[in-house]
Amino acid sequence: MQGKLKLSLGVAALSGSAWAAPAHYPSSYQNLEATAAKEGKLIIYSATDSAVARPLLKDFQSLYPAVKVEYHDMNTTEIYNRFISENAANSASADLVWSSAMDLQVKLVNDGYAASYASPETPNLPKWAHYQQQAYATTYEPVAIVYNKRLLKPEEIPQTRADLIRILKANPSRFKGKVTTYDIERSGVGFNFLTQDYRYSQQDVWNLVRALGQSGVKLQTSTGAMMERISSGENLIGYNILGSYAFAKAKKDPSIGYVYPKDYTQVASRLAIVSKKARNPSAARLWLDYLLSKRGQDILANQADLFSLRSDVSGAASLSALNQQLGSSIKPIQIGPGLLVYLDQAKRLDFMRNWQQSLKN
């Protein structure tokens, strides 16, 4: 559910907080904490549902009660467009942007919107988990095929993309209007996932999109909308859905099943950047360090079900568990300038034309 979540964290001094900075943090970190307390506010634009982020926000509240958090929950494209528009107008905007549209986050870095920050948590992260000390990976989330366990027969559950194409073609009337995926023209994360698919197999991507189009695919802008439709039986199968949301929902909803495709499973990460124009830059850095810390990552994995990227975090929603489960089929999306290829205007338009034509054929 999109919207703004305001957490009033009180006016207590940081000296009364429950958490001392970890031992490996520099002694000067106290100055950052004190400055954040004086700022007294933090504005976050995020594509992480507020309900999912609540355990993290609540714990952060207990650590830094002097900071009031405004948490704005939006879809990835809306975050990007709103943030750059507000920056262009020099109006109030996010201090920190936290989004699963990895390509758009890297574009913000390359276009000069992000502040540089050497987080003291950097040595505890995988080497690939930050880009120019401006965009930081915070999660390690598989991208899944999700299905309705009540309504799909075992032989109708696709294990690979080729299986999905075959199943849709074998029984077109059964799946007419019953398949869903992201609308890549309106969802930044959906566009990123499909362009990454294209990197692995160009022809297979358009074969799959044609099969989706022939099935009368229902396009959505959010993971939540797709999950609800699959749960209700309005849709039977969803493609390229964030596996963290499926993992969490399946624990509570017996209708939800999911598959990490055996041909390859993309792994995405929510990237966080501190705005270069942040009005509360110290508070933004506190939140970033908290997200990357062992404490924050434990809560992220084991309460928010967002899949930790730290090797010292255990549990089903962790990097080590996922790597053990998926083995060589795992394909993490690389953070860097390669993500910008299909944001080039000409390449993006060409990709969109192929998308539209394949859906119609």
Tab-separated table of C-alpha atoms in Angstrom, residues 146-148 150-151 180 225-239 241 255-257:
chain	number	residue	atom	x	y	z
A	146	VAL	CA	4.688	-16.979	-8.137
A	147	TYR	CA	1.574	-19.152	-8.468
A	148	ASN	CA	-1.683	-20.101	-6.781
A	150	ARG	CA	-4.833	-24.162	-4.638
A	151	LEU	CA	-5.687	-23.765	-8.297
A	180	THR	CA	0.393	-11.246	-14.468
A	225	ALA	CA	-1.166	-5.887	-6.491
A	226	MET	CA	0.095	-9.000	-8.279
A	227	MET	CA	0.345	-10.993	-5.073
A	228	GLU	CA	-3.229	-10.159	-4.067
A	229	ARG	CA	-4.582	-11.199	-7.459
A	230	ILE	CA	-2.684	-14.482	-7.356
A	231	SER	CA	-3.885	-15.171	-3.824
A	232	SER	CA	-7.524	-14.565	-4.785
A	233	GLY	CA	-7.275	-16.752	-7.902
A	234	GLU	CA	-7.966	-13.831	-10.235
A	235	ASN	CA	-4.517	-14.629	-11.627
A	236	LEU	CA	-2.835	-18.037	-11.469
A	237	ILE	CA	0.805	-17.225	-12.278
A	238	GLY	CA	2.987	-14.142	-11.868
A	239	TYR	CA	6.345	-13.647	-13.606
A	241	ILE	CA	7.970	-11.008	-8.899
A	255	SER	CA	-2.591	-20.080	-1.555
A	256	ILE	CA	0.826	-18.679	-2.434
A	257	GLY	CA	3.554	-20.816	-3.962
